[in-house]
């Protein structure tokens, strides 16, 4: 559908919608940090997908340089006009999984050189670890990651080793890449790959949707520290100063400092603590009616 001008315009217009703004803020950071050669970049997350509310993560190796759009913003979506995206869209439709339940990401989020193909090398995997740890903090409702190929499997093993606390809630499911090259081989080998992809989707669906129906997801969102207001009092779920992350605090008071920091006063175990954060720090809050 990205080849439909109206659809693409609608996706570009919603890039800073509430559920994808924190992730696309991360994307902008990664574009500045680019460890690859000049000209490489990172794809924005499509508002079509679940963003910070997603329950299933599609983890692929790296964006394909051959699929990079010539015009407009570069957005990562299962509705992109290339064989890989189309295959992922077909898997979602076959499994009855809505695009809003999914977040799509690459282990190495930057484009590689056009002559680089195949597995990610060790340097690329290591470069993707910290961005992935940040992504996981932004998507607290993730419960499943589908590892699309051997590269993502090896990468996820590194994530589990380096950030074990970030993946305790997430079940990893191995699958094959839906890329055309993964369809090579004998008929029997192709049938095994197709069956494994389908089985991975069925397993993911069963994990995020109990037998009694669709799971109820606690609604959380993120706001920038300098945008906190009285309506957020008692709703903060998580706040970090960049070094220490406090889970489960309740915001008791806040005030912008005269300079560039914001001071949050939180209560943890009935003890108050002042935490200074930069104005653009993302603070996770409970979204709903009534106190958390």
Short mmCIF file of N, CA, C and O in Angstrom, two decimals, residues 95-174:
data_model
loop_
_atom_site.label_atom_id
_atom_site.label_comp_id
_atom_site.label_asym_id
_atom_site.label_seq_id
_atom_site.Cartn_x
_atom_site.Cartn_y
_atom_site.Cartn_z
N UNK A 95 -2.48 -15.61 9.63
CA UNK A 95 -2.60 -15.94 11.06
C UNK A 95 -3.72 -15.18 11.75
O UNK A 95 -4.03 -15.46 12.90
N UNK A 96 -4.34 -14.22 11.06
CA UNK A 96 -5.40 -13.44 11.68
C UNK A 96 -4.89 -12.49 12.74
O UNK A 96 -5.57 -12.21 13.72
N UNK A 97 -3.66 -11.99 12.54
CA UNK A 97 -3.06 -11.05 13.48
C UNK A 97 -3.13 -9.65 12.89
O UNK A 97 -2.69 -9.42 11.76
N UNK A 98 -3.69 -8.72 13.64
CA UNK A 98 -3.83 -7.34 13.17
C UNK A 98 -2.47 -6.65 13.17
O UNK A 98 -1.64 -6.88 14.06
N UNK A 99 -2.25 -5.78 12.19
CA UNK A 99 -0.99 -5.04 12.11
C UNK A 99 -0.74 -4.22 13.36
O UNK A 99 0.42 -3.96 13.72
N UNK A 100 -1.80 -3.81 14.08
CA UNK A 100 -1.65 -3.03 15.31
C UNK A 100 -1.06 -3.83 16.46
O UNK A 100 -0.65 -3.26 17.47
N UNK A 101 -1.03 -5.16 16.33
CA UNK A 101 -0.46 -6.00 17.38
C UNK A 101 1.05 -6.16 17.21
O UNK A 101 1.71 -6.74 18.06
N UNK A 102 1.60 -5.65 16.10
CA UNK A 102 2.97 -5.96 15.71
C UNK A 102 3.86 -4.72 15.70
O UNK A 102 3.43 -3.62 15.37
N UNK A 103 5.11 -4.93 16.06
CA UNK A 103 6.17 -3.94 15.91
C UNK A 103 7.26 -4.59 15.07
O UNK A 103 7.66 -5.72 15.34
N UNK A 104 7.73 -3.90 14.04
CA UNK A 104 8.76 -4.44 13.15
C UNK A 104 10.08 -3.70 13.41
O UNK A 104 10.10 -2.48 13.48
N UNK A 105 11.17 -4.47 13.53
CA UNK A 105 12.47 -3.86 13.82
C UNK A 105 13.56 -4.71 13.18
O UNK A 105 13.36 -5.89 12.92
N UNK A 106 14.72 -4.10 12.96
CA UNK A 106 15.89 -4.81 12.44
C UNK A 106 16.97 -4.90 13.50
O UNK A 106 17.25 -3.91 14.20
N UNK A 107 17.61 -6.08 13.60
CA UNK A 107 18.68 -6.26 14.58
C UNK A 107 19.76 -5.21 14.38
O UNK A 107 20.26 -4.62 15.34
N UNK A 108 20.14 -4.98 13.14
CA UNK A 108 21.03 -3.88 12.79
C UNK A 108 20.16 -2.85 12.09
O UNK A 108 19.78 -3.04 10.93
N UNK A 109 19.74 -1.79 12.78
CA UNK A 109 18.70 -0.90 12.24
C UNK A 109 19.15 -0.01 11.09
O UNK A 109 18.31 0.57 10.41
N UNK A 110 20.46 0.14 10.89
CA UNK A 110 20.96 0.99 9.82
C UNK A 110 21.06 0.21 8.50
O UNK A 110 21.19 -1.01 8.49
N UNK A 111 21.03 0.93 7.40
CA UNK A 111 21.28 0.30 6.11
C UNK A 111 22.76 -0.10 6.02
O UNK A 111 23.65 0.62 6.49
N UNK A 112 22.99 -1.25 5.41
CA UNK A 112 24.36 -1.65 5.10
C UNK A 112 24.71 -1.19 3.68
O UNK A 112 23.84 -0.74 2.93
N UNK A 113 25.97 -1.31 3.32
CA UNK A 113 26.37 -0.99 1.96
C UNK A 113 25.65 -1.93 1.00
O UNK A 113 25.34 -3.08 1.34
N UNK A 114 25.39 -1.47 -0.20
CA UNK A 114 24.62 -2.26 -1.15
C UNK A 114 25.29 -3.57 -1.50
O UNK A 114 24.62 -4.54 -1.87
N UNK A 115 26.62 -3.65 -1.39
CA UNK A 115 27.31 -4.88 -1.73
C UNK A 115 27.38 -5.86 -0.55
O UNK A 115 27.90 -6.95 -0.67
N UNK A 116 26.84 -5.44 0.62
CA UNK A 116 26.84 -6.32 1.78
C UNK A 116 25.55 -7.13 1.79
O UNK A 116 24.45 -6.58 1.87
N UNK A 117 25.68 -8.43 1.74
CA UNK A 117 24.53 -9.32 1.80
C UNK A 117 24.81 -10.44 2.79
O UNK A 117 25.92 -10.58 3.30
N UNK A 118 23.81 -11.26 3.06
CA UNK A 118 24.01 -12.38 3.95
C UNK A 118 23.96 -11.99 5.42
O UNK A 118 23.39 -10.97 5.80
N UNK A 119 24.58 -12.82 6.25
CA UNK A 119 24.53 -12.66 7.70
C UNK A 119 25.14 -11.35 8.16
O UNK A 119 26.06 -10.82 7.56
N UNK A 120 24.63 -10.88 9.27
CA UNK A 120 25.26 -9.74 9.94
C UNK A 120 26.61 -10.19 10.50
O UNK A 120 26.75 -11.31 10.97
N UNK A 121 27.59 -9.28 10.45
CA UNK A 121 28.86 -9.62 11.08
C UNK A 121 28.82 -9.26 12.56
O UNK A 121 27.85 -8.65 13.05
N UNK A 122 29.85 -9.64 13.29
CA UNK A 122 29.87 -9.44 14.74
C UNK A 122 29.77 -7.96 15.11
O UNK A 122 29.06 -7.59 16.06
N UNK A 123 30.45 -7.09 14.35
CA UNK A 123 30.41 -5.65 14.65
C UNK A 123 29.01 -5.11 14.48
O UNK A 123 28.55 -4.27 15.28
N UNK A 124 28.30 -5.55 13.44
CA UNK A 124 26.93 -5.08 13.20
C UNK A 124 25.99 -5.56 14.30
O UNK A 124 25.13 -4.80 14.77
N UNK A 125 26.15 -6.82 14.71
CA UNK A 125 25.31 -7.32 15.80
C UNK A 125 25.54 -6.53 17.08
O UNK A 125 24.60 -6.14 17.77
N UNK A 126 26.81 -6.29 17.39
CA UNK A 126 27.12 -5.55 18.62
C UNK A 126 26.59 -4.13 18.55
O UNK A 126 26.13 -3.57 19.56
N UNK A 127 26.62 -3.52 17.36
CA UNK A 127 26.12 -2.15 17.21
C UNK A 127 24.62 -2.08 17.45
O UNK A 127 24.09 -1.06 17.89
N UNK A 128 23.91 -3.17 17.16
CA UNK A 128 22.45 -3.18 17.32
C UNK A 128 21.96 -3.47 18.72
O UNK A 128 20.76 -3.33 19.00
N UNK A 129 22.85 -3.87 19.63
CA UNK A 129 22.41 -4.29 20.97
C UNK A 129 21.81 -3.14 21.77
O UNK A 129 20.73 -3.26 22.35
N UNK A 130 22.52 -2.03 21.85
CA UNK A 130 22.03 -0.91 22.67
C UNK A 130 20.74 -0.32 22.11
O UNK A 130 19.80 -0.06 22.88
N UNK A 131 20.61 -0.14 20.78
CA UNK A 131 19.32 0.31 20.25
C UNK A 131 18.18 -0.64 20.59
O UNK A 131 17.07 -0.20 20.91
N UNK A 132 18.45 -1.95 20.55
CA UNK A 132 17.39 -2.90 20.88
C UNK A 132 17.00 -2.81 22.35
O UNK A 132 15.82 -2.89 22.70
N UNK A 133 17.97 -2.61 23.22
CA UNK A 133 17.64 -2.47 24.64
C UNK A 133 16.76 -1.25 24.88
O UNK A 133 15.84 -1.28 25.70
N UNK A 134 17.02 -0.18 24.14
CA UNK A 134 16.19 1.02 24.26
C UNK A 134 14.79 0.78 23.71
O UNK A 134 13.80 1.22 24.29
N UNK A 135 14.72 0.06 22.60
CA UNK A 135 13.41 -0.26 22.02
C UNK A 135 12.57 -1.09 22.99
O UNK A 135 11.38 -0.83 23.16
N UNK A 136 13.18 -2.06 23.64
CA UNK A 136 12.44 -2.92 24.56
C UNK A 136 11.88 -2.13 25.74
O UNK A 136 10.80 -2.42 26.24
N UNK A 137 12.61 -1.10 26.18
CA UNK A 137 12.10 -0.27 27.27
C UNK A 137 10.89 0.55 26.81
O UNK A 137 10.02 0.89 27.61
N UNK A 138 10.85 0.87 25.52
CA UNK A 138 9.75 1.68 24.99
C UNK A 138 8.50 0.86 24.68
O UNK A 138 7.44 1.44 24.43
N UNK A 139 8.62 -0.45 24.66
CA UNK A 139 7.49 -1.32 24.29
C UNK A 139 7.22 -2.33 25.40
O UNK A 139 7.54 -3.51 25.26
N UNK A 140 6.62 -1.89 26.51
CA UNK A 140 6.46 -2.76 27.68
C UNK A 140 5.45 -3.88 27.51
O UNK A 140 5.41 -4.81 28.32
N UNK A 141 4.60 -3.82 26.47
CA UNK A 141 3.58 -4.86 26.31
C UNK A 141 4.02 -5.99 25.40
O UNK A 141 3.26 -6.92 25.14
N UNK A 142 5.27 -5.93 24.89
CA UNK A 142 5.76 -7.02 24.04
C UNK A 142 5.78 -8.33 24.83
O UNK A 142 6.27 -8.38 25.97
N UNK A 143 5.27 -9.38 24.23
CA UNK A 143 5.26 -10.70 24.86
C UNK A 143 5.90 -11.77 24.00
O UNK A 143 6.25 -12.84 24.49
N UNK A 144 6.07 -11.49 22.71
CA UNK A 144 6.63 -12.46 21.78
C UNK A 144 7.57 -11.76 20.81
O UNK A 144 7.29 -10.64 20.36
N UNK A 145 8.69 -12.42 20.48
CA UNK A 145 9.54 -11.95 19.39
C UNK A 145 9.68 -13.11 18.41
O UNK A 145 10.00 -14.23 18.80
N UNK A 146 9.38 -12.85 17.14
CA UNK A 146 9.57 -13.85 16.09
C UNK A 146 10.90 -13.55 15.42
O UNK A 146 11.09 -12.48 14.84
N UNK A 147 11.83 -14.49 15.53
CA UNK A 147 13.19 -14.32 15.03
C UNK A 147 13.24 -14.81 13.59
O UNK A 147 13.20 -16.02 13.33
N UNK A 148 13.32 -13.88 12.66
CA UNK A 148 13.22 -14.21 11.24
C UNK A 148 14.56 -14.52 10.62
O UNK A 148 15.14 -13.72 9.89
N UNK A 149 15.07 -15.71 10.95
CA UNK A 149 16.32 -16.16 10.37
C UNK A 149 17.40 -16.40 11.41
O UNK A 149 17.25 -16.08 12.59
N UNK A 150 18.51 -17.00 10.95
CA UNK A 150 19.61 -17.34 11.86
C UNK A 150 20.27 -16.10 12.44
O UNK A 150 20.67 -16.08 13.61
N UNK A 151 20.40 -15.05 11.62
CA UNK A 151 21.01 -13.82 12.12
C UNK A 151 20.26 -13.25 13.31
O UNK A 151 20.86 -13.00 14.37
N UNK A 152 18.94 -13.03 13.20
CA UNK A 152 18.17 -12.57 14.35
C UNK A 152 18.25 -13.52 15.55
O UNK A 152 18.24 -13.07 16.70
N UNK A 153 18.34 -14.84 15.30
CA UNK A 153 18.48 -15.79 16.41
C UNK A 153 19.77 -15.54 17.17
O UNK A 153 19.79 -15.50 18.41
N UNK A 154 20.88 -15.39 16.43
CA UNK A 154 22.17 -15.15 17.07
C UNK A 154 22.17 -13.80 17.79
O UNK A 154 22.71 -13.68 18.90
N UNK A 155 21.55 -12.82 17.17
CA UNK A 155 21.47 -11.50 17.78
C UNK A 155 20.66 -11.55 19.08
O UNK A 155 21.06 -10.96 20.09
N UNK A 156 19.53 -12.23 19.06
CA UNK A 156 18.69 -12.31 20.27
C UNK A 156 19.42 -13.01 21.41
O UNK A 156 19.25 -12.66 22.57
N UNK A 157 20.23 -14.01 21.08
CA UNK A 157 21.02 -14.69 22.12
C UNK A 157 21.96 -13.70 22.80
O UNK A 157 22.17 -13.77 24.02
N UNK A 158 22.50 -12.76 22.04
CA UNK A 158 23.36 -11.72 22.62
C UNK A 158 22.54 -10.78 23.51
O UNK A 158 23.01 -10.36 24.58
N UNK A 159 21.32 -10.45 23.08
CA UNK A 159 20.45 -9.60 23.89
C UNK A 159 20.13 -10.28 25.22
O UNK A 159 20.19 -9.66 26.29
N UNK A 160 19.78 -11.55 25.16
CA UNK A 160 19.44 -12.30 26.38
C UNK A 160 20.62 -12.32 27.34
O UNK A 160 20.45 -12.20 28.57
N UNK A 161 21.81 -12.44 26.80
CA UNK A 161 23.01 -12.50 27.65
C UNK A 161 23.33 -11.13 28.25
O UNK A 161 23.69 -11.04 29.44
N UNK A 162 23.19 -10.07 27.45
CA UNK A 162 23.60 -8.74 27.92
C UNK A 162 22.51 -8.02 28.70
O UNK A 162 22.80 -7.27 29.64
N UNK A 163 21.23 -8.25 28.33
CA UNK A 163 20.13 -7.55 28.98
C UNK A 163 19.07 -8.56 29.45
O UNK A 163 17.91 -8.50 29.02
N UNK A 164 19.42 -9.49 30.32
CA UNK A 164 18.46 -10.54 30.71
C UNK A 164 17.19 -9.98 31.36
O UNK A 164 16.11 -10.54 31.18
N UNK A 165 17.31 -8.88 32.09
CA UNK A 165 16.15 -8.31 32.77
C UNK A 165 15.15 -7.71 31.79
O UNK A 165 13.97 -7.56 32.10
N UNK A 166 15.59 -7.39 30.57
CA UNK A 166 14.71 -6.75 29.59
C UNK A 166 13.86 -7.74 28.83
O UNK A 166 12.90 -7.35 28.16
N UNK A 167 14.19 -9.04 28.89
CA UNK A 167 13.50 -10.02 28.06
C UNK A 167 12.78 -11.09 28.86
O UNK A 167 12.29 -12.07 28.30
N UNK A 168 12.68 -10.92 30.16
CA UNK A 168 12.06 -11.96 30.98
C UNK A 168 10.60 -12.18 30.63
O UNK A 168 10.07 -13.28 30.80
N UNK A 169 9.93 -11.15 30.14
CA UNK A 169 8.51 -11.25 29.82
C UNK A 169 8.27 -11.71 28.38
O UNK A 169 7.12 -11.86 27.96
N UNK A 170 9.34 -11.87 27.59
CA UNK A 170 9.21 -12.09 26.15
C UNK A 170 9.59 -13.52 25.78
O UNK A 170 10.66 -14.00 26.15
N UNK A 171 8.72 -14.19 25.03
CA UNK A 171 9.00 -15.53 24.50
C UNK A 171 9.56 -15.40 23.10
O UNK A 171 8.96 -14.76 22.24
N UNK A 172 10.72 -16.00 22.85
CA UNK A 172 11.35 -15.96 21.53
C UNK A 172 10.94 -17.19 20.72
O UNK A 172 10.98 -18.32 21.22
N UNK A 173 10.54 -16.97 19.47
CA UNK A 173 10.11 -18.04 18.58
C UNK A 173 10.97 -17.98 17.33
O UNK A 173 11.00 -16.97 16.63
N UNK A 174 11.66 -19.07 17.03
CA UNK A 174 12.51 -19.12 15.85
C UNK A 174 11.67 -19.36 14.60
O UNK A 174 10.71 -20.13 14.61
#
